[in-house]
XYZ file of C-alpha atoms in Angstrom:
674
model
C -7.440 -68.118 48.598
C -10.735 -66.289 48.636
C -13.740 -68.041 47.147
C -17.058 -66.479 46.262
C -19.772 -68.705 47.660
C -22.790 -66.511 47.054
C -25.611 -67.566 44.723
C -24.462 -67.604 41.116
C -26.183 -68.433 37.861
C -23.784 -69.573 35.174
C -26.440 -71.159 32.962
C -27.922 -69.893 29.739
C -30.315 -67.632 31.627
C -27.449 -65.510 32.854
C -28.155 -61.984 31.698
C -25.808 -60.677 29.073
C -27.685 -57.410 28.615
C -27.444 -56.134 32.172
C -26.555 -52.494 32.032
C -26.230 -52.559 28.259
C -29.559 -50.846 27.782
C -28.267 -47.838 29.687
C -26.443 -44.922 28.035
C -22.686 -45.065 28.314
C -21.375 -42.760 31.036
C -17.755 -41.954 31.832
C -16.472 -43.428 35.060
C -15.998 -41.065 37.967
C -12.335 -40.699 38.769
C -10.693 -40.836 42.180
C -9.060 -38.076 44.133
C -5.639 -36.659 43.411
C -3.204 -38.366 45.823
C -1.007 -35.263 45.719
C -3.650 -33.153 47.483
C -2.214 -32.427 50.945
C -5.272 -33.080 53.100
C -4.852 -34.581 56.569
C -6.552 -37.757 55.453
C -4.482 -37.853 52.249
C -1.247 -37.499 54.214
C -2.374 -40.256 56.542
C -3.130 -42.626 53.663
C 0.168 -41.695 52.003
C 2.049 -42.621 55.171
C 0.111 -45.883 55.280
C 1.181 -46.674 51.713
C 4.857 -46.020 52.517
C 4.673 -48.135 55.660
C 3.126 -50.985 53.686
C 6.044 -50.885 51.239
C 8.605 -50.853 54.053
C 6.863 -53.747 55.816
C 6.854 -55.691 52.541
C 10.603 -55.043 52.135
C 11.396 -56.206 55.673
C 9.268 -59.330 55.209
C 11.244 -60.236 52.085
C 14.527 -59.698 53.952
C 13.322 -61.872 56.806
C 12.223 -64.639 54.457
C 15.617 -64.604 52.740
C 17.509 -64.608 56.052
C 15.401 -67.507 57.391
C 16.061 -69.542 54.249
C 19.814 -68.860 54.530
C 19.761 -69.773 58.200
C 18.143 -73.127 57.417
C 20.361 -73.861 54.432
C 23.813 -73.038 55.787
C 25.921 -75.340 57.980
C 28.570 -72.726 58.735
C 28.340 -71.927 62.433
C 29.771 -68.417 62.096
C 27.436 -67.596 59.233
C 24.490 -68.872 61.252
C 25.378 -66.508 64.095
C 25.639 -63.568 61.683
C 22.280 -64.414 60.095
C 20.679 -64.782 63.521
C 21.824 -61.267 64.451
C 20.444 -59.901 61.173
C 17.145 -61.694 61.808
C 16.838 -60.041 65.199
C 17.388 -56.617 63.581
C 14.801 -57.339 60.880
C 12.233 -58.511 63.445
C 12.865 -55.377 65.499
C 12.335 -53.187 62.422
C 9.148 -55.074 61.581
C 7.822 -54.566 65.080
C 8.543 -50.820 64.914
C 6.866 -50.510 61.509
C 3.774 -52.382 62.703
C 3.584 -50.134 65.763
C 3.705 -47.093 63.478
C 0.888 -48.591 61.374
C -1.115 -49.273 64.532
C -0.591 -45.625 65.511
C -2.004 -44.568 62.133
C -5.036 -46.793 62.721
C -5.404 -45.072 66.099
C -5.538 -41.603 64.514
C -9.292 -41.462 64.865
C -9.383 -37.716 65.516
C -8.422 -36.895 61.906
C -11.603 -38.580 60.682
C -13.980 -36.970 63.181
C -16.403 -34.248 62.143
C -16.174 -30.654 63.316
C -18.511 -30.011 66.220
C -18.888 -27.163 68.670
C -19.204 -29.657 71.538
C -16.743 -32.384 72.490
C -18.180 -35.747 71.477
C -17.028 -39.292 72.001
C -14.754 -40.255 69.049
C -15.784 -43.007 66.656
C -13.471 -45.674 65.223
C -13.089 -45.472 61.408
C -11.098 -47.851 59.218
C -8.192 -47.083 56.926
C -8.199 -48.242 53.296
C -6.418 -51.292 51.993
C -3.604 -50.390 49.598
C -2.932 -52.201 46.335
C -0.352 -52.157 43.569
C -0.958 -51.085 40.002
C -1.622 -53.882 37.489
C -1.030 -53.866 33.743
C -3.849 -55.819 32.083
C -2.946 -54.940 28.477
C -0.839 -57.881 27.338
C -2.746 -60.653 29.217
C -6.132 -59.375 28.011
C -5.011 -58.806 24.411
C -3.398 -62.242 24.247
C -6.555 -63.859 25.617
C -8.793 -61.997 23.155
C -6.666 -63.195 20.257
C -6.302 -66.755 21.517
C -9.715 -67.470 23.028
C -12.049 -65.191 21.069
C -10.038 -65.143 17.794
C -10.611 -61.420 17.419
C -8.393 -58.445 16.724
C -7.233 -57.363 20.191
C -6.372 -53.857 19.013
C -10.098 -53.061 18.779
C -10.316 -53.390 22.570
C -7.376 -51.195 23.566
C -9.699 -48.376 24.654
C -11.821 -50.770 26.739
C -8.726 -52.181 28.461
C -7.380 -48.669 29.092
C -10.763 -47.609 30.511
C -10.790 -50.579 32.881
C -7.210 -49.869 34.011
C -7.988 -46.183 34.542
C -10.984 -47.109 36.665
C -8.877 -49.412 38.817
C -6.206 -46.761 39.208
C -8.813 -44.207 40.313
C -10.377 -46.763 42.668
C -7.123 -46.849 44.666
C -7.745 -43.277 45.929
C -11.511 -42.839 46.259
C -13.040 -39.657 47.624
C -14.507 -39.794 51.133
C -18.074 -39.177 49.988
C -20.822 -40.708 47.863
C -18.681 -40.135 44.761
C -15.970 -42.414 46.132
C -18.560 -45.029 47.061
C -20.021 -44.882 43.549
C -16.583 -45.370 42.005
C -15.935 -48.487 44.104
C -19.370 -49.889 43.241
C -18.838 -49.328 39.515
C -15.443 -50.985 39.546
C -16.846 -53.931 41.508
C -19.709 -54.327 39.033
C -17.307 -54.129 36.098
C -15.391 -57.026 37.654
C -18.516 -59.137 37.083
C -17.979 -58.879 33.334
C -14.177 -58.977 33.388
C -14.094 -62.141 35.484
C -16.389 -63.978 33.081
C -14.655 -62.631 29.971
C -11.007 -63.206 30.884
C -10.585 -65.577 33.821
C -11.193 -69.225 32.820
C -11.678 -71.676 35.685
C -9.146 -74.172 34.348
C -6.027 -72.010 33.988
C -4.376 -68.742 35.050
C -3.755 -65.631 32.992
C -0.696 -64.723 35.033
C -2.472 -61.746 36.619
C -1.869 -61.402 40.363
C -3.863 -59.113 42.641
C -1.721 -57.850 45.529
C -3.301 -56.040 48.473
C -1.868 -54.941 51.802
C -3.604 -55.779 55.058
C -5.337 -52.695 56.463
C -4.377 -53.530 60.055
C -0.916 -55.104 59.774
C 0.408 -53.942 56.384
C 1.309 -57.503 55.401
C 0.873 -58.073 51.632
C -1.310 -60.830 50.206
C -1.194 -61.942 46.576
C -3.917 -63.947 44.817
C -4.842 -64.836 41.235
C -8.588 -64.926 41.820
C -10.926 -62.054 41.018
C -12.854 -62.995 44.165
C -9.944 -61.675 46.238
C -10.044 -58.396 44.308
C -13.800 -58.153 44.905
C -13.453 -58.765 48.637
C -10.769 -56.072 48.965
C -12.848 -53.551 46.998
C -15.808 -54.274 49.273
C -13.588 -53.837 52.332
C -12.544 -50.384 51.119
C -16.203 -49.608 50.439
C -17.033 -50.426 54.061
C -14.002 -48.432 55.251
C -15.178 -45.351 53.316
C -18.618 -45.707 54.919
C -16.985 -45.704 58.377
C -14.998 -42.575 57.509
C -18.120 -40.812 56.203
C -20.002 -41.789 59.349
C -17.198 -40.601 61.635
C -16.901 -37.188 59.952
C -20.581 -36.239 60.455
C -21.437 -33.326 62.719
C -23.012 -35.148 65.653
C -24.166 -31.976 67.351
C -27.178 -31.934 65.000
C -29.969 -34.432 64.416
C -29.268 -34.471 60.678
C -25.606 -35.330 61.214
C -26.526 -38.114 63.645
C -29.002 -39.566 61.136
C -26.318 -39.626 58.446
C -23.829 -41.225 60.838
C -26.289 -43.999 61.732
C -27.024 -44.638 58.065
C -23.344 -44.905 57.097
C -22.389 -47.121 60.033
C -25.225 -49.518 59.156
C -24.111 -49.558 55.510
C -20.546 -50.303 56.580
C -21.729 -53.098 58.860
C -23.866 -54.540 56.049
C -20.878 -54.480 53.687
C -18.604 -56.338 56.118
C -21.363 -58.858 56.831
C -21.701 -59.409 53.056
C -17.955 -60.138 52.827
C -18.227 -62.490 55.796
C -21.096 -64.429 54.222
C -19.849 -64.568 50.609
C -16.062 -64.900 50.800
C -14.171 -67.583 52.699
C -10.553 -68.725 53.208
C -9.289 -65.148 53.347
C -5.530 -64.764 52.829
C -5.309 -61.584 54.953
C -6.372 -61.034 58.537
C -8.652 -58.063 57.863
C -10.824 -60.330 55.664
C -10.934 -63.140 58.217
C -14.258 -64.132 59.782
C -13.236 -63.161 63.331
C -12.096 -59.668 62.325
C -15.161 -59.098 60.131
C -17.568 -60.185 62.871
C -15.827 -57.867 65.321
C -16.093 -54.974 62.853
C -19.800 -55.635 62.283
C -20.532 -55.558 66.017
C -18.325 -52.469 66.503
C -20.180 -50.551 63.798
C -23.559 -51.615 65.157
C -22.493 -50.322 68.573
C -21.393 -47.008 67.025
C -24.728 -46.699 65.189
C -26.554 -47.316 68.467
C -24.299 -44.753 70.134
C -25.436 -42.136 67.611
C -29.071 -43.023 68.308
C -28.519 -42.497 72.038
C -26.865 -39.134 71.330
C -29.857 -38.127 69.215
C -32.279 -39.053 72.005
C -30.229 -37.009 74.457
C -30.093 -34.078 72.038
C -33.859 -34.064 71.418
C -34.746 -34.271 75.131
C -32.096 -31.890 76.429
C -34.470 -29.009 77.190
C -37.399 -30.946 78.680
C -36.469 -34.319 80.174
C -39.284 -36.102 82.025
C -38.919 -39.085 84.357
C -39.925 -41.520 81.630
C -37.351 -40.071 79.221
C -34.634 -40.336 81.893
C -35.453 -43.995 82.454
C -35.542 -44.660 78.698
C -32.135 -43.024 78.297
C -30.794 -45.114 81.178
C -31.885 -48.360 79.570
C -30.553 -47.302 76.159
C -27.192 -46.396 77.753
C -27.099 -49.741 79.569
C -27.876 -51.517 76.287
C -25.056 -49.619 74.580
C -22.657 -50.501 77.393
C -23.572 -54.156 76.929
C -22.901 -53.840 73.169
C -19.431 -52.447 73.828
C -18.816 -55.190 76.374
C -19.589 -57.712 73.602
C -17.283 -55.844 71.200
C -14.532 -55.846 73.828
C -14.980 -59.589 74.245
C -14.648 -60.123 70.476
C -11.700 -57.751 70.109
C -9.873 -59.387 73.031
C -10.081 -62.814 71.413
C -6.734 -64.439 70.764
C -7.225 -64.471 66.969
C -8.076 -60.740 66.920
C -6.219 -59.143 69.828
C -2.757 -59.118 68.234
C -3.955 -57.676 64.918
C -5.883 -54.577 65.998
C -4.479 -51.355 67.514
C -4.327 -51.395 71.289
C -6.134 -48.050 71.320
C -9.225 -49.762 69.873
C -9.249 -52.235 72.743
C -8.812 -49.444 75.293
C -11.492 -47.277 73.681
C -14.064 -50.081 73.800
C -13.246 -50.516 77.502
C -13.605 -46.788 78.094
C -16.955 -46.674 76.296
C -18.254 -49.699 78.187
C -17.528 -48.049 81.544
C -18.610 -44.602 80.344
C -22.047 -45.670 79.177
C -22.599 -47.835 82.244
C -21.896 -44.748 84.348
C -24.134 -42.659 82.089
C -26.962 -45.150 82.649
C -26.602 -44.669 86.416
C -26.653 -40.882 85.956
C -29.889 -41.034 83.957
C -31.574 -43.291 86.543
C -30.519 -40.875 89.258
C -31.976 -37.965 87.267
C -35.272 -39.818 87.015
C -35.410 -40.860 90.654
C -34.458 -37.387 91.920
C -36.709 -35.602 89.404
C -38.889 -32.805 90.781
C -42.005 -34.709 89.692
C -40.855 -38.029 91.201
C -43.653 -37.964 93.789
C -46.260 -38.027 90.981
C -44.991 -41.141 89.228
C -47.604 -42.945 87.165
C -48.195 -46.653 87.531
C -46.477 -47.277 84.187
C -43.406 -45.287 85.307
C -43.226 -47.261 88.566
C -43.394 -50.517 86.603
C -40.592 -49.294 84.326
C -38.480 -48.346 87.341
C -39.078 -51.750 88.892
C -38.170 -53.545 85.647
C -35.097 -51.359 85.190
C -33.527 -52.376 88.493
C -32.026 -55.811 88.956
C -32.385 -56.554 92.655
C -29.184 -57.788 94.287
C -29.171 -60.208 97.209
C -26.628 -58.001 99.002
C -29.000 -55.024 99.036
C -30.489 -54.821 102.553
C -33.766 -53.190 101.461
C -35.957 -53.323 98.374
C -35.235 -50.068 96.575
C -36.401 -51.111 93.118
C -39.475 -48.951 93.693
C -38.812 -46.325 96.415
C -41.794 -45.577 98.623
C -40.921 -42.099 99.890
C -38.563 -39.169 99.355
C -35.851 -40.587 101.644
C -35.682 -43.846 99.724
C -35.627 -41.940 96.427
C -32.735 -39.786 97.609
C -30.950 -42.865 98.925
C -31.388 -44.634 95.586
C -30.415 -41.562 93.548
C -27.207 -40.984 95.541
C -26.290 -44.651 95.230
C -26.557 -44.411 91.429
C -24.564 -41.169 91.356
C -21.830 -42.656 93.547
C -21.577 -45.645 91.184
C -21.455 -43.265 88.205
C -18.554 -41.368 89.826
C -16.630 -44.603 90.374
C -17.154 -45.626 86.744
C -16.192 -42.176 85.391
C -12.982 -42.272 87.414
C -12.291 -45.722 85.973
C -12.800 -44.284 82.483
C -10.234 -41.600 83.138
C -7.784 -44.183 84.494
C -8.174 -46.353 81.375
C -7.729 -43.240 79.248
C -4.443 -42.392 80.983
C -3.185 -45.979 80.726
C -3.295 -46.008 76.907
C -0.512 -43.990 75.275
C -2.451 -43.468 72.009
C -5.635 -42.325 73.785
C -3.839 -39.830 76.047
C -3.441 -37.466 73.122
C -7.136 -37.571 72.164
C -8.241 -34.247 73.643
C -11.904 -34.602 72.616
C -12.142 -37.893 74.510
C -10.473 -36.381 77.572
C -12.946 -33.464 77.495
C -15.940 -35.807 77.300
C -14.733 -37.833 80.297
C -13.969 -34.721 82.346
C -17.396 -33.198 81.648
C -19.188 -36.427 82.565
C -17.283 -36.707 85.839
C -17.904 -33.039 86.630
C -21.674 -33.336 86.072
C -21.929 -36.500 88.190
C -19.924 -34.896 90.996
C -22.065 -31.749 90.971
C -25.263 -33.812 91.118
C -23.856 -35.920 93.943
C -22.766 -32.968 96.097
C -26.080 -31.173 95.534
C -27.945 -34.018 97.250
C -25.593 -34.180 100.240
C -27.134 -33.679 103.690
C -25.807 -33.631 107.261
C -25.625 -36.863 109.248
C -25.950 -38.952 106.098
C -24.674 -42.411 107.081
C -26.415 -44.456 104.383
C -23.947 -43.858 101.535
C -22.557 -47.390 101.763
C -25.587 -48.796 99.951
C -24.727 -50.381 96.598
C -27.038 -49.435 93.715
C -28.898 -52.192 91.867
C -27.733 -53.190 88.392
C -29.554 -51.488 85.526
C -31.435 -53.792 83.187
C -30.444 -52.997 79.554
C -33.253 -52.504 77.032
C -33.782 -50.675 73.784
C -36.613 -49.407 71.616
C -34.554 -49.635 68.436
C -33.944 -52.696 66.329
C -31.075 -52.074 63.913
C -31.058 -53.648 60.457
C -27.873 -53.948 58.404
C -27.843 -52.417 54.925
C -26.247 -54.823 52.415
C -24.506 -53.395 49.344
C -26.999 -52.364 46.663
C -25.072 -53.229 43.496
C -28.056 -52.529 41.238
C -27.902 -48.854 42.176
C -24.648 -48.437 40.217
C -25.191 -50.333 36.977
C -22.421 -50.389 34.398
C -21.935 -51.188 30.742
C -19.880 -54.183 29.696
C -16.682 -52.632 28.341
C -16.061 -55.762 26.248
C -19.575 -56.079 24.875
C -18.201 -56.445 21.348
C -16.967 -59.936 22.206
C -20.582 -61.106 22.197
C -23.273 -62.125 24.703
C -21.521 -63.127 27.901
C -23.753 -66.173 28.430
C -22.161 -67.726 25.315
C -18.862 -65.898 24.683
C -17.203 -66.216 28.057
C -13.893 -67.534 29.339
C -15.357 -70.818 30.542
C -16.890 -71.776 27.162
C -14.950 -73.077 24.168
C -15.672 -73.111 20.456
C -13.821 -73.709 17.220
C -11.863 -71.069 15.381
C -14.111 -68.928 13.146
C -14.449 -70.279 9.623
C -15.698 -68.459 6.552
C -18.444 -70.143 4.477
C -19.304 -68.809 0.999
C -22.652 -69.924 -0.454
C -23.524 -69.149 -4.103
C -26.839 -70.256 -5.582
C -27.377 -70.647 -9.297
C -31.120 -70.109 -9.412
C -33.115 -67.367 -7.756
C -35.715 -69.765 -6.359
C -33.068 -72.069 -4.928
C -32.590 -71.910 -1.156
C -29.328 -71.940 0.772
C -30.580 -75.012 2.604
C -30.524 -74.096 6.306
C -32.818 -72.731 8.993
C -31.939 -70.534 11.948
C -33.355 -69.934 15.377
C -32.678 -67.926 18.524
C -31.324 -64.489 19.265
C -27.901 -63.104 20.159
C -26.344 -65.189 18.785
C -28.523 -66.742 16.094
C -27.944 -70.497 15.747
C -28.067 -72.847 12.772
C -31.079 -75.011 13.595
C -31.366 -77.369 10.581
C -29.159 -78.089 7.572
C -31.015 -79.786 4.706
C -29.311 -82.884 3.282
C -27.647 -82.296 -0.083
C -28.106 -78.520 0.131
C -25.624 -75.723 -0.507
C -25.229 -75.247 3.229
C -24.260 -78.911 3.775
C -21.689 -78.855 0.955
C -20.370 -75.513 2.258
C -19.654 -76.959 5.719
C -22.521 -75.462 7.705
C -23.378 -77.601 10.757
C -26.355 -77.733 13.047
C -25.617 -75.830 16.278
C -23.147 -73.404 14.677
C -23.237 -69.805 15.880
C -23.420 -67.136 13.184
C -20.957 -64.431 14.272
C -20.923 -62.285 11.140
C -22.592 -61.915 7.742
C -20.274 -60.305 5.262
C -18.491 -57.539 7.106
C -21.244 -57.080 9.708
C -20.854 -58.520 13.205
C -24.104 -60.264 14.194
C -23.258 -61.785 17.584
C -25.809 -59.433 19.180
C -28.316 -59.561 16.285
C -31.879 -60.658 16.846
C -33.530 -63.413 14.823
C -35.466 -60.934 12.688
C -32.421 -58.746 11.996
C -30.338 -61.702 10.833
C -33.095 -63.069 8.577
C -33.392 -59.623 6.999
C -29.633 -59.534 6.342
C -29.743 -62.951 4.648
C -32.666 -61.917 2.477
C -30.809 -58.845 1.280
C -27.637 -60.820 0.537
C -28.898 -61.866 -2.886
C -27.429 -64.956 -4.560
C -24.132 -64.857 -2.683
C -24.005 -65.282 1.101
C -20.831 -64.988 3.199
C -21.106 -66.419 6.713
C -18.583 -66.570 9.532
C -19.413 -69.472 11.861
C -18.080 -70.977 15.075
C -18.903 -74.421 16.437
C -19.343 -74.720 20.229
C -17.258 -77.444 21.892
C -19.642 -77.825 24.815
C -21.449 -81.094 24.085
C -23.864 -80.490 26.933
C -24.891 -77.238 25.331
C -25.418 -78.902 21.928
C -27.404 -81.700 23.552
C -29.732 -79.223 25.258
C -30.075 -77.415 21.947
C -31.205 -80.586 20.178
C -33.620 -81.494 22.952
C -35.166 -78.028 22.709
C -35.303 -78.400 18.955
C -37.211 -81.692 19.231
C -39.786 -80.033 21.465
C -40.530 -77.232 19.014
C -41.801 -77.388 15.443
C -39.222 -75.974 13.025
C -39.860 -75.643 9.328
C -37.258 -77.411 7.211
C -38.449 -75.904 3.939
C -36.325 -73.112 2.592
C -37.985 -69.898 1.633
C -37.018 -67.920 -1.429
C -34.233 -66.348 0.595
C -32.990 -69.670 1.789
C -34.040 -69.100 5.388
C -37.242 -70.323 6.977
C -39.369 -67.287 7.659
C -42.345 -69.305 8.919
C -40.395 -70.864 11.780
C -42.541 -71.183 14.859
C -41.148 -70.742 18.368
C -43.258 -72.756 20.798
C -42.646 -72.981 24.486
C -39.390 -74.819 24.985
C -37.721 -73.545 21.832
C -34.659 -71.360 22.108
C -36.205 -68.472 20.217
C -39.112 -68.234 22.622
C -36.799 -68.730 25.562
C -34.551 -65.870 24.510
C -37.516 -63.700 23.619
C -39.028 -64.163 27.054
C -35.695 -63.541 28.692
C -35.180 -60.338 26.737
C -38.364 -58.997 28.287
C -37.940 -60.524 31.698
C -34.275 -59.705 32.222
C -34.260 -56.068 31.149
C -34.533 -54.921 34.769
C -32.712 -57.865 36.313
C -29.206 -57.375 37.693
C -26.792 -60.181 38.588
C -25.116 -58.113 41.268
C -28.274 -57.549 43.283
C -28.780 -60.275 45.860
C -31.671 -58.696 47.737
C -34.421 -56.464 46.385
C -33.326 -53.384 48.306
C -34.385 -49.917 47.338
C -32.220 -47.024 46.288
C -30.916 -44.803 49.025
C -32.032 -41.576 47.304
C -35.304 -40.181 48.530
C -35.478 -42.534 51.503
C -35.426 -41.674 55.171
C -32.113 -42.390 56.825
C -33.923 -44.437 59.452
C -35.355 -47.028 57.055
C -33.124 -49.579 58.860
C -33.965 -48.487 62.407
C -37.221 -50.021 63.601
C -38.874 -48.433 66.601
C -40.456 -51.157 68.660
C-alpha cells in the first residue's frame, strides 16, 4: 500500500476554487501508440513483456497452490516439473525486460562526436480502467444527483488517463502527466471515501521487473504517474545534443527535474508495493541522475575550454572529473546493494563501474596536462597551492611531488599520472568487454578507445632515453567541485486544472469524506406581503441557514439551523455567494421553494454554532424574509469565506514549495557556482 504523507489540509480552508477561475482548456492528448518510432516499438515490446510476465506469474501461483494442496505423489512430481518450466520462462522474460532497460542508445541524442551514453528510464505500464459505473453510482448514492449530467466529465477524465499512458517525450508529455496528476486531487476527494472502497483497482507494472502491482488507493496512482514523469525527464535529458552548450544545459535541467521528482516520491509516498517505488531504488535513481547532471557540467567545461586550456583550467577539470568519479562510485555502491542489485539491469551496474574508472583516468589526464603545460614554469602562487591541495600525498611515494620544483620532477609527475590513466582506461575497456549488453554499445566503445588513444599518445610523447623512474606511483587526486546542484521538485502549480466535477459543489463541503442528509424540498408560502419567511442566512458557497425564528414559516416548513441551501427553485446555488442568494430570495415573491441538505458532521455544526455566537447576526426578518443587515465580524463564517475568496485565488493545493515557472528562466537556476 502506498500512503501519501505530505502536508495536507482537509479543513474548511481547503480551496475549492483552485483552477476554477481559469478558462476551461481541452486536455492535451498523448501520442499514437501505433506510430512506429524506435522508442514506440521499445515501449510496445515492454508492454507485451509485462503481459507475458503477468501470465507466467499467475500460472506459477496456481501451480504452487496445487503443489501445496495435493497429496498425490505423482501429481506433485508433475506440478514440480511444470513449476521449473514456469520459473525458467519467467527468468527469460525478465532477462528480455532487462535488455530493454539496457537499450540506452535508442534514447541518446544525435551528435557528431561519440559521447558517453546516459541511463534513461522506461515508463511504467498500466491497464485501462472504466470509471463510469462506479462514479455514476457514487454520484447518485452519495451526492443524490442525476449521474447522467456528469457523463461528459467522466469521459473526459477517462480520456485523459488513456492519453497519459502514452505521453510524448517532450514538454507536452510532461504537461499531460501534470494535468492528470492535478485532476486526481479533485477526483480523490470527490469519489474515494476513507471508510470504504469503490471497487476501483489501479494496476501498474514494475518498470524494472515487469511484475504487476494492484492497489485501491489513489496515492498509488499518483506515485506511478510521478514515476513516469521522472522517466520522461530522463529520456528528454538523454536525447539532448551534448556536443553543444545549449544541449548540455537542457540535459542538466532535465536530469535535475527527474531527480527532484524521484526525491518527491521518496519523501511523500511510503510502503510501496512495487520495487521501482521503493526507497532504496528511488535513492539510487536520485544519485544516478545527479551524477549524470554533473557529468554534463563537466562536458560543458571541457567544451568551453577546448581551444585555450590554461594550467588552472586543467587542474579545475581534474578535480571536477575526480568529483564525478566519486559520485559514480557512490552510485555503484547503492546499485550493488542487496535490495537493489537483483532488480536493475546488469548493464547499469557495469556502466557505473566503467564511468567510475573512466573519469578517474580522465582526472589523471587533466592533471598531467596541467603539470606538463608549456607555461608550467610560470605557475602562480595560487596555482601551486591548488596543485598541492589537489594531490593526496601517499606514504609509499619516495619523494614529495605534490608541488614539483623543476622540469624533471614535473615530467616525472606528469608521466606517472598518464601511466595511471592508461591503466584505468584499459580497465574500462575490460569492463566494457565483460558485459554482454555493453559490448554492443558502439558509442561507448568509441569513447573508451579515443580516451585510451589520447592518453597513450601523450605518454609516448614524453618518453626519453634512459628513463628508469617510471615505477613511481602517482598521488591520489583530491575531488572538488565548483558546482552545487539543487534538485527541482515538481511544480504542480504550473499546470493548473479545472475541477471536472465542479457541479457537485465546493469540494471543502461536498466531498467523499463528508456526509449529509438526502435533499429535501421545502415550500414556504406567506399570506401577507410584509410577513417574513422567518430565517436568516450566512456564508458563501454554500450559503447556510444561520437562524430560524421560533413559530415562523421556516420552522413549520422544516428548515433547520445549519442546513445548506443547494437550490432555489430550479437554480443550483451550491456555488452562489451570499449576495446572489439573498437577491434570489427577494425576487421569489410570496412563494419560496428551497432544496436543503443537513450535514451529519456534528463537529462541523458545533464549529458553526461557535462561530455564530462570536458574531452578531440579526434575527429580524426583512420584507423579503431574509436579514439583509446581517453583519459579518471577524470569526463569522461570512467574513471567513470572504477573506478566503480573496486570499485563496492564487493558492494551489498541489504546490508544496514556492518555486517559479520554468519558462523564461535560465537552465542553471539550480546550479550554484561556488
